[in-house]
Structures are given as C-alpha cells and as structure tokens.
XYZ file of C-alpha atoms in Angstrom:
476
model
C -227.437 35.915 61.222
C -226.601 39.657 59.981
C -225.753 42.064 62.301
C -227.787 44.764 63.338
C -226.391 48.192 61.297
C -224.978 50.615 63.325
C -228.180 53.109 63.201
C -230.862 50.812 64.564
C -228.058 49.017 66.793
C -227.583 52.434 68.406
C -231.287 52.343 69.512
C -231.105 49.847 71.917
C -228.037 51.189 73.393
C -230.068 54.680 73.544
C -226.851 56.280 71.786
C -227.185 58.864 68.844
C -228.593 57.639 65.610
C -226.912 58.630 62.395
C -228.979 61.183 60.580
C -230.262 62.189 63.974
C -229.301 66.509 63.646
C -231.003 65.664 60.401
C -234.253 65.484 62.487
C -237.004 68.261 62.447
C -237.648 69.890 65.919
C -241.379 68.398 66.983
C -242.724 67.580 70.946
C -241.882 69.661 73.990
C -238.549 70.979 75.116
C -237.668 68.489 76.197
C -237.433 66.252 72.935
C -236.532 69.235 70.219
C -234.530 66.826 68.345
C -236.603 63.640 68.644
C -240.016 63.592 69.082
C -242.478 61.149 70.686
C -243.794 60.262 67.462
C -240.550 59.719 65.819
C -239.466 57.851 68.595
C -242.302 55.138 68.164
C -241.696 55.240 64.358
C -238.139 54.635 64.835
C -239.027 51.849 67.134
C -241.260 49.659 65.247
C -238.283 49.907 62.565
C -235.549 48.690 64.968
C -238.063 45.820 66.183
C -238.529 44.271 62.430
C -235.202 44.284 62.068
C -234.628 42.490 65.765
C -237.376 40.481 64.922
C -235.701 39.323 61.996
C -232.576 37.643 63.446
C -233.245 36.847 66.497
C -234.878 33.569 67.786
C -237.721 33.950 69.779
C -240.068 32.487 72.210
C -243.581 32.094 71.032
C -244.898 30.205 74.067
C -248.400 31.958 74.445
C -248.173 31.416 78.313
C -245.091 33.546 78.561
C -245.647 36.037 76.088
C -248.806 36.838 77.744
C -247.680 36.744 81.168
C -244.929 39.058 80.392
C -247.262 41.313 78.455
C -249.830 41.537 81.074
C -247.576 41.488 84.041
C -245.647 44.674 82.053
C -248.855 46.524 81.333
C -249.643 46.561 84.630
C -246.876 48.259 85.607
C -247.194 50.657 82.944
C -250.738 51.903 84.328
C -248.895 53.315 87.240
C -245.822 54.647 85.406
C -245.199 58.133 84.491
C -245.293 56.486 81.254
C -247.379 58.454 78.657
C -247.694 56.731 75.310
C -248.344 53.158 76.182
C -248.293 52.062 72.768
C -246.207 49.297 74.060
C -244.490 46.713 71.695
C -242.933 43.035 73.081
C -239.936 40.968 71.839
C -238.912 37.761 74.182
C -236.108 36.247 73.475
C -235.503 32.849 73.288
C -231.777 33.150 75.556
C -231.156 31.701 79.040
C -228.763 34.976 79.526
C -230.101 37.457 81.985
C -231.075 40.820 80.254
C -234.275 42.983 79.832
C -234.352 45.991 77.607
C -236.133 48.780 76.229
C -236.170 50.842 73.400
C -237.102 53.896 72.129
C -241.285 54.101 71.189
C -241.963 51.848 74.027
C -239.935 48.786 72.638
C -239.590 46.135 75.528
C -237.674 43.052 75.059
C -237.128 40.394 77.771
C -234.756 36.988 77.751
C -235.916 33.823 79.477
C -233.562 34.375 81.692
C -234.499 36.805 83.554
C -237.216 34.729 84.747
C -234.528 32.039 85.490
C -232.815 34.704 87.276
C -235.158 36.518 88.862
C -236.135 34.344 92.026
C -239.727 36.410 92.928
C -242.033 38.272 90.960
C -241.091 41.314 92.571
C -237.369 40.585 91.466
C -238.898 40.534 87.943
C -240.927 43.440 88.207
C -238.353 45.593 89.631
C -236.171 45.265 86.465
C -239.528 45.986 84.399
C -240.388 49.053 86.291
C -236.727 50.210 85.895
C -236.798 49.164 81.850
C -240.116 50.881 81.671
C -238.715 54.139 83.744
C -235.771 54.213 80.650
C -239.035 54.914 78.343
C -241.192 57.213 80.371
C -238.241 59.559 81.274
C -237.154 59.458 77.277
C -233.300 58.743 77.839
C -232.907 58.206 74.292
C -234.480 61.470 73.149
C -232.474 63.060 75.996
C -229.480 61.317 75.095
C -230.056 62.471 72.042
C -229.731 66.370 73.084
C -226.605 65.575 75.385
C -224.766 64.399 72.225
C -225.767 67.097 70.562
C -224.758 69.783 72.445
C -221.092 67.815 73.052
C -221.258 67.753 69.408
C -219.339 71.611 68.865
C -217.086 71.542 71.713
C -215.631 68.267 71.273
C -215.279 69.014 67.508
C -213.172 71.991 67.928
C -211.022 70.452 70.670
C -210.300 67.687 68.043
C -210.221 70.020 64.979
C -207.090 72.081 67.103
C -205.571 68.888 67.759
C -205.249 68.061 64.080
C -203.804 71.782 63.295
C -201.602 71.100 66.357
C -200.401 68.211 64.729
C -200.323 69.241 61.248
C -198.395 72.342 62.431
C -195.740 70.154 63.728
C -197.094 70.014 67.156
C -196.452 66.630 66.804
C -198.042 64.338 70.059
C -199.049 67.291 71.593
C -201.699 66.951 68.947
C -202.503 63.622 68.950
C -202.850 64.309 73.084
C -205.255 66.533 72.683
C -207.330 64.263 69.901
C -207.134 61.499 72.310
C -208.032 63.772 74.678
C -211.300 65.255 73.489
C -212.448 61.940 72.117
C -211.784 60.809 76.223
C -214.066 63.514 77.465
C -216.693 62.329 75.042
C -216.736 58.834 76.381
C -216.695 60.319 79.668
C -219.652 62.085 79.256
C -221.595 59.630 77.626
C -220.421 57.207 80.913
C -221.954 60.181 83.333
C -225.161 60.626 81.137
C -225.759 56.733 81.366
C -224.755 56.873 85.225
C -227.538 59.457 85.029
C -229.976 57.568 83.555
C -229.921 54.489 85.682
C -230.270 56.035 88.508
C -233.011 58.131 87.635
C -234.302 54.741 86.231
C -233.683 53.157 89.760
C -235.737 55.954 91.803
C -238.818 56.291 89.352
C -238.595 52.422 88.836
C -238.753 52.426 92.789
C -241.794 54.709 92.906
C -243.752 52.284 89.968
C -242.962 49.313 92.134
C -244.981 50.643 95.005
C -247.681 52.410 93.216
C -247.939 48.731 91.593
C -248.698 47.064 94.643
C -245.016 45.574 95.151
C -242.686 45.792 97.676
C -239.776 48.252 96.591
C -237.613 46.284 98.416
C -237.447 43.780 95.605
C -235.280 45.890 94.103
C -231.800 45.959 95.554
C -232.256 42.292 96.320
C -232.069 41.590 92.775
C -229.107 43.971 92.223
C -227.763 41.879 95.177
C -228.082 38.653 93.689
C -226.608 39.427 91.114
C -223.876 41.415 92.184
C -223.320 37.628 94.340
C -223.615 35.753 91.156
C -221.048 37.625 88.609
C -218.888 39.224 91.014
C -215.847 36.779 89.502
C -217.140 36.131 86.009
C -214.826 37.094 83.422
C -218.187 37.936 80.900
C -220.836 39.213 82.707
C -224.213 38.767 81.038
C -225.320 41.652 78.746
C -227.733 43.120 81.679
C -225.169 43.447 83.798
C -222.851 45.731 81.088
C -225.594 47.775 80.261
C -226.969 48.127 83.410
C -223.544 48.134 85.906
C -224.388 46.847 89.345
C -222.088 48.877 91.988
C -222.055 48.500 95.685
C -223.298 52.141 96.208
C -226.200 51.821 93.729
C -227.603 48.652 95.979
C -226.688 51.151 98.684
C -228.622 53.634 96.997
C -231.303 51.559 95.718
C -231.864 49.922 99.546
C -232.044 53.364 101.372
C -234.613 54.215 98.919
C -236.927 51.526 98.983
C -236.817 51.495 103.320
C -238.378 54.681 103.152
C -241.541 53.188 101.718
C -244.243 51.329 103.808
C -243.073 47.456 104.095
C -245.862 45.923 102.517
C -246.760 44.535 98.857
C -246.154 42.304 96.691
C -242.917 40.181 96.781
C -244.159 37.219 94.729
C -246.981 35.074 93.748
C -247.929 32.006 92.380
C -248.830 33.065 88.902
C -244.917 33.748 88.353
C -243.586 30.588 89.719
C -245.806 28.972 87.316
C -243.791 30.857 84.567
C -240.518 30.427 86.148
C -241.018 26.734 86.070
C -242.257 26.987 81.692
C -238.901 28.364 81.433
C -237.001 26.086 83.047
C -238.613 23.488 81.139
C -237.348 25.283 77.825
C -234.212 26.060 78.673
C -233.510 21.823 79.718
C -231.731 19.486 77.750
C -234.498 16.968 77.740
C -237.657 16.369 79.791
C -236.401 13.866 81.785
C -233.950 16.229 82.834
C -236.505 18.604 83.764
C -238.098 16.034 85.852
C -235.766 15.125 87.767
C -235.213 19.182 89.055
C -239.020 19.533 89.465
C -238.625 16.224 91.439
C -235.367 17.650 93.441
C -237.747 21.074 94.483
C -240.296 18.278 95.871
C -237.833 16.751 97.933
C -237.426 20.037 99.365
C -240.605 20.835 99.918
C -243.545 18.932 98.533
C -246.233 21.059 98.575
C -244.596 23.278 96.258
C -247.424 23.587 93.653
C -245.014 25.359 91.031
C -242.955 21.982 91.187
C -246.256 20.370 90.740
C -247.126 21.790 87.801
C -243.350 21.798 85.966
C -243.372 18.142 86.838
C -246.613 17.518 85.426
C -245.560 19.511 82.025
C -242.257 17.935 82.013
C -244.088 14.442 82.108
C -246.339 15.764 79.352
C -243.205 16.955 76.773
C -241.846 13.313 77.898
C -244.888 11.109 77.320
C -245.319 10.053 80.692
C -248.845 10.856 79.740
C -250.457 8.808 82.835
C -247.850 10.657 85.634
C -248.679 13.964 84.375
C -252.384 13.091 84.649
C -252.046 12.563 88.316
C -249.679 15.216 88.948
C -252.518 17.611 87.591
C -255.686 15.923 88.881
C -254.189 16.793 91.969
C -253.910 20.595 91.046
C -257.347 20.903 89.878
C -258.812 19.261 92.686
C -257.698 21.950 94.712
C -258.252 24.871 91.925
C -260.350 23.633 89.502
C -260.776 26.949 88.011
C -257.084 27.798 87.624
C -256.168 28.808 83.810
C -252.916 27.690 83.728
C -253.618 24.295 85.284
C -256.514 23.988 82.782
C -254.627 24.965 80.289
C -251.872 22.149 81.067
C -254.829 19.713 81.230
C -255.619 20.882 77.553
C -252.251 20.364 76.318
C -252.854 16.213 77.874
C -255.901 15.594 76.422
C -254.828 16.519 73.732
C -251.861 14.601 73.379
C -253.397 11.867 74.372
C -255.910 12.186 71.669
C -258.946 12.867 74.318
C -260.018 15.513 71.850
C -263.895 15.345 73.152
C -262.608 15.850 77.091
C -259.764 19.054 75.840
C -263.008 20.411 73.723
C -265.770 20.500 76.753
C -262.760 21.768 78.943
C -261.844 24.177 76.922
C -265.680 25.558 75.775
C -265.949 25.941 80.338
C -262.659 27.418 80.972
C -263.795 29.998 78.160
C -266.969 31.465 80.280
C -264.162 31.772 83.076
C -261.891 33.558 80.899
C -262.835 34.759 77.588
C -260.388 37.015 76.455
C -257.441 35.016 77.537
C -255.013 34.350 74.695
C -253.328 31.073 75.568
C -256.696 29.822 76.075
C -257.723 30.891 72.366
C -254.341 29.932 71.183
C -255.241 26.201 72.794
C -259.019 26.146 70.972
C -257.629 27.068 67.485
C -254.733 24.419 68.300
C -257.124 21.743 68.820
C -259.515 23.233 65.931
C -256.966 22.409 63.579
C -256.142 18.704 65.070
C -259.563 18.191 64.912
C -258.933 19.145 60.949
C -261.858 21.819 61.347
C -259.382 24.406 59.634
C -262.471 26.527 58.396
C -263.415 26.988 62.085
C -259.955 27.542 62.773
C -259.679 30.157 60.352
C -262.441 32.301 61.149
C -260.525 32.118 65.082
C -257.438 32.824 63.810
C -258.958 36.351 61.879
C -260.330 37.027 65.329
C -257.689 36.664 66.840
C -255.895 38.964 64.889
C -258.520 42.130 65.995
C -256.233 41.848 69.242
C -253.121 40.808 68.122
C -252.599 42.112 64.864
C -248.755 43.107 65.265
C -247.723 39.259 66.367
C -245.597 37.450 64.045
C -246.369 34.303 65.695
C -249.819 34.366 65.247
C -249.689 35.858 61.535
C -247.807 32.236 60.188
C -249.894 30.626 61.730
C -252.688 32.133 59.916
C -250.669 32.059 56.411
C -250.455 28.184 57.366
C -254.291 27.845 57.760
C -255.180 29.872 54.716
C -253.251 27.234 52.932
C -255.309 24.710 54.320
C -258.586 26.302 53.204
C -257.128 27.156 49.636
C -257.540 30.464 50.600
C -254.526 31.504 48.642
C -255.047 35.252 48.298
C -255.100 35.478 52.086
C -251.940 33.523 51.927
C -250.425 35.576 49.874
C -251.566 38.547 52.358
C -250.622 36.660 55.638
C -247.129 36.159 54.611
C -246.422 39.534 53.075
C -247.644 40.643 57.359
C -245.426 38.210 58.702
C -242.508 39.421 56.433
C -243.461 42.871 56.946
C -243.178 42.171 60.925
C -239.763 39.956 60.642
C -238.122 43.396 58.742
C -238.011 41.321 55.244
C -239.731 44.090 52.680
C -239.077 42.458 49.776
C -240.308 39.286 50.668
C -243.732 41.107 51.692
C -243.957 42.945 48.954
C -243.144 40.317 46.624
C -246.496 38.292 48.678
C -248.431 41.018 47.460
C -247.345 40.714 44.223
C -248.660 37.369 43.923
C -251.753 38.513 45.732
C -252.449 40.803 43.078
C -252.216 38.715 40.600
C -255.108 36.680 41.781
C -257.366 39.325 42.898
C -257.011 40.954 39.095
C -260.635 40.305 38.311
C -261.987 41.699 42.188
C -261.195 45.212 41.738
C -261.918 46.133 45.520
C -259.794 43.623 46.731
C -257.126 44.422 44.467
C -257.369 48.169 45.160
C -256.780 47.289 49.271
C -253.770 44.939 47.884
C -252.605 47.778 46.134
C -252.939 50.284 48.831
C -251.455 47.845 51.443
C -248.522 47.500 49.113
C -247.855 51.538 49.031
C -247.731 51.309 52.925
C -245.015 48.790 53.043
C -242.904 50.243 50.105
C -242.944 53.452 52.191
C -242.449 51.557 55.298
C -239.102 49.822 53.560
C -237.929 53.549 52.073
C -237.977 54.777 55.573
C -236.123 51.694 56.871
C -233.621 51.960 54.249
C -233.001 55.836 54.849
C -232.636 55.065 58.674
C -230.010 52.174 58.025
C -227.673 53.977 55.578
C-alpha cells in the first residue's frame, strides 16, 4: 500500500498544504486563503486517493445508516455547504474524521465503541463542527500569519550560528521551531474546544441528549488510560479531564431530554460486531451470551439471526427472524434480513414477493434497492438488473461500490462500451486516473462509428484529464 502523499495527508490533519500561499484570495474574510470551493475540490481529490489505498466497508445498510444519521445532524448544524461525501473504513479501531470540502470518514470501530446512538452522534456532531467552523481554512491562515515571524527568528539563528555564535544560534533555531509547534498545538486545542461547543449545540438541536458527549469522552479515557498506543481518534482528539469537565458543564446547561439511544443504532452495531468477529460461530456465541443476560434484547436476536445466516444455520435464523417480524412486520432491517435468508435458502420467489411488498413502504431505500438488484442477478435477470443499477446511479453517482457492480453487470449483458465507461468512473473515484483514461480510450474506439456517443466519451475523458492534472499539481 502506498502512503498518502504529504499534501493530501496534510488535509486530513487540517495542516498547511504545500502551495497554499499560491492559492488566490477568494470567499469571505475567514477564508482569504482557501475558499469554500477550493476546499471542496481539495477534499474530493483527497478522498479519491484515500479510497484507492484503504479497505472500505461496503455494507449497504451500514453505509445508509451513517449517511442518513450524519445528514440528520447536518440539517440542524451550522454547516452551510452540505455537499457531503462519506467513506467507511474497514477497521475495528475507533476513529472518525472530517476533511475539507465535506468529507466525513467513519471507522467501523466507532460503532463498536460508542455504546449508544447518542455517543455515536456526539462524535459525528463534533466532526461536523470542524467542517462548519472551517478549521482547515482557519488553520492555513494561522500558519500563514506565523510564517514571517517564525522564519525571521530561524534566519536570525542561522546568521548567528554562521557568525560564530555556535550553540546560541542553534538554540535560536530550535526555539523558533518549538514556538511554531506550540502555536499549532494551541490552535488545535482551540479548534477542539470550539468543535465540542458547537457539537453540543447541534446535538441538542437534532434532538439528542448533549450529555452523551462527555459520556463518550469518559468511556474513551477509562478504556485507554493505560494503553501505550492509543487509537488514532485519541491522538487527533486528545481527551483530558479538563475537556471532559468542560463538556459536562456545558451539557448540563441543556434540558435533560432528547434521544440517548435507539433500536436502529443497536441493530447496526450488531451488524458491525459480526463483521469484525473471526467467524459467524464466534459471533453467535457473543449474541447468545447477550441474550443470557437479557432475553428480550432485540438487537442480540437480530445479530444471532444474521450470524446463523452467515454460518449456514438457516432454520435457526428463520426462527429468530420470524419472532422479530411477528412483532414488527414492517421493520425494514428485519425484512432485509429475511430477504437475505430466503435468497440463501434459494427461496427466490419468497424473497421477490417480500421485496415488492416492502418497496411500497420504503420506495427510496438504497439497501432495499441493492437487495432487489442482487436478487435479480441471482435470478439471471441481468438486463433488469442493469436497468435498476442505472436508476440507482442517479442517487449514488459518487459511490465506487455501485460503479463496480455496474461494470460487472454491463459485462454480463455484453454492453462492452458501457462496461469500459463504468470501469472508468470506478477508477476515477478511487484516484487511479491512468486506468480511468485507458478505459475511456477503449470505450471510444468501440464507439467510433457512433459520433454522438464517441463525442460524449471524449468530453468525459477531457474532464478526467483535467482532474488528473489538478491532482498531480496538488501532490507535487
């Protein structure tokens, strides 16, 4: 795996990107160096490189939950530009981040460690606050203001050393560097405090209990107090006693009400727990142990059913799901699990009937539409699956998982030009522009006798070439 190059990695750390001093002065007074539109372009470029180098979670239900929950928080946040893009990392380590331009990243480990929806939402509200307060652009400005005095001090040290001052000159240089580092840390602490304050406000507006934020911080501090290598989240978001006390004092000023947890969140936690267990059998033991403590725990019954499906114990899975659906026949998550079970049991007509019934209740559900496409493919209805995927692209045109499947299905239907176009979009989304341009070359050759189509492919190729040039410039 190649390492992210310095400029783009710096975006994730909200640090100064190379060449920032060359950026034009656009936008409002708080963004005289980096405009919102520049942040947007920088963020999308960074995301494409990141996607090409990390293992992602592609589970439609988990993706849909994260996207829906964050958009819900964004609606009541101070975020003005709500063009968000998401990346879910296949890692059990707790982490979440917000990069310039509306990029929101979540490790699967966040759902493992955040015990309630409120705790999970508190982390995401904090990350959205980094975006709404434009901490990246402000960080660039802070470093720009520091640059002249720091460089002057370092120059004085170099001159002193050259003039024979020896250790005194070296001390001046080291002192200037230390001052710069300290100023960066001070600005980072200010950003964290501001993100906590804005995040608490957003939690309350979105209907959550703000007390979930100090609760999450306390849990993390207890869990990793003596850990020699704390998770990335605690390295980039250091938790201290004073920070916990500050967030708790602020949270106590809000009314004691709001959402603290939900069944929907616990169902997604169960899915996530299963993803990171070594085997379905070990996961089943975990969920049985939870049920021994609380037999009425719906999320554990659901997790046990999914573990049984993965482990091939279909009759036991059906028993669990039938009990859940008897209580809640229209629950989307339980119906999706039964569709998965019927498909695994080759009861395809039962799965199809269930999909059609549930689609009338949830016509815009991405996980349900993905389940329908998967079933069409299992029924060898590839043309119908291709049509359904084309419709899905209207909602998820920036989802590399969808483009990957589109390419696969177009290959099955012998739509070779479309296959190359889909591969090009997939490669562009994961930052491999050379492969993307090569795929469009192949598509253009096959479309040479169709002038309108060839022209559209050529226009797209020109767009990707421009994106590649911009990315290469940022990575130098």
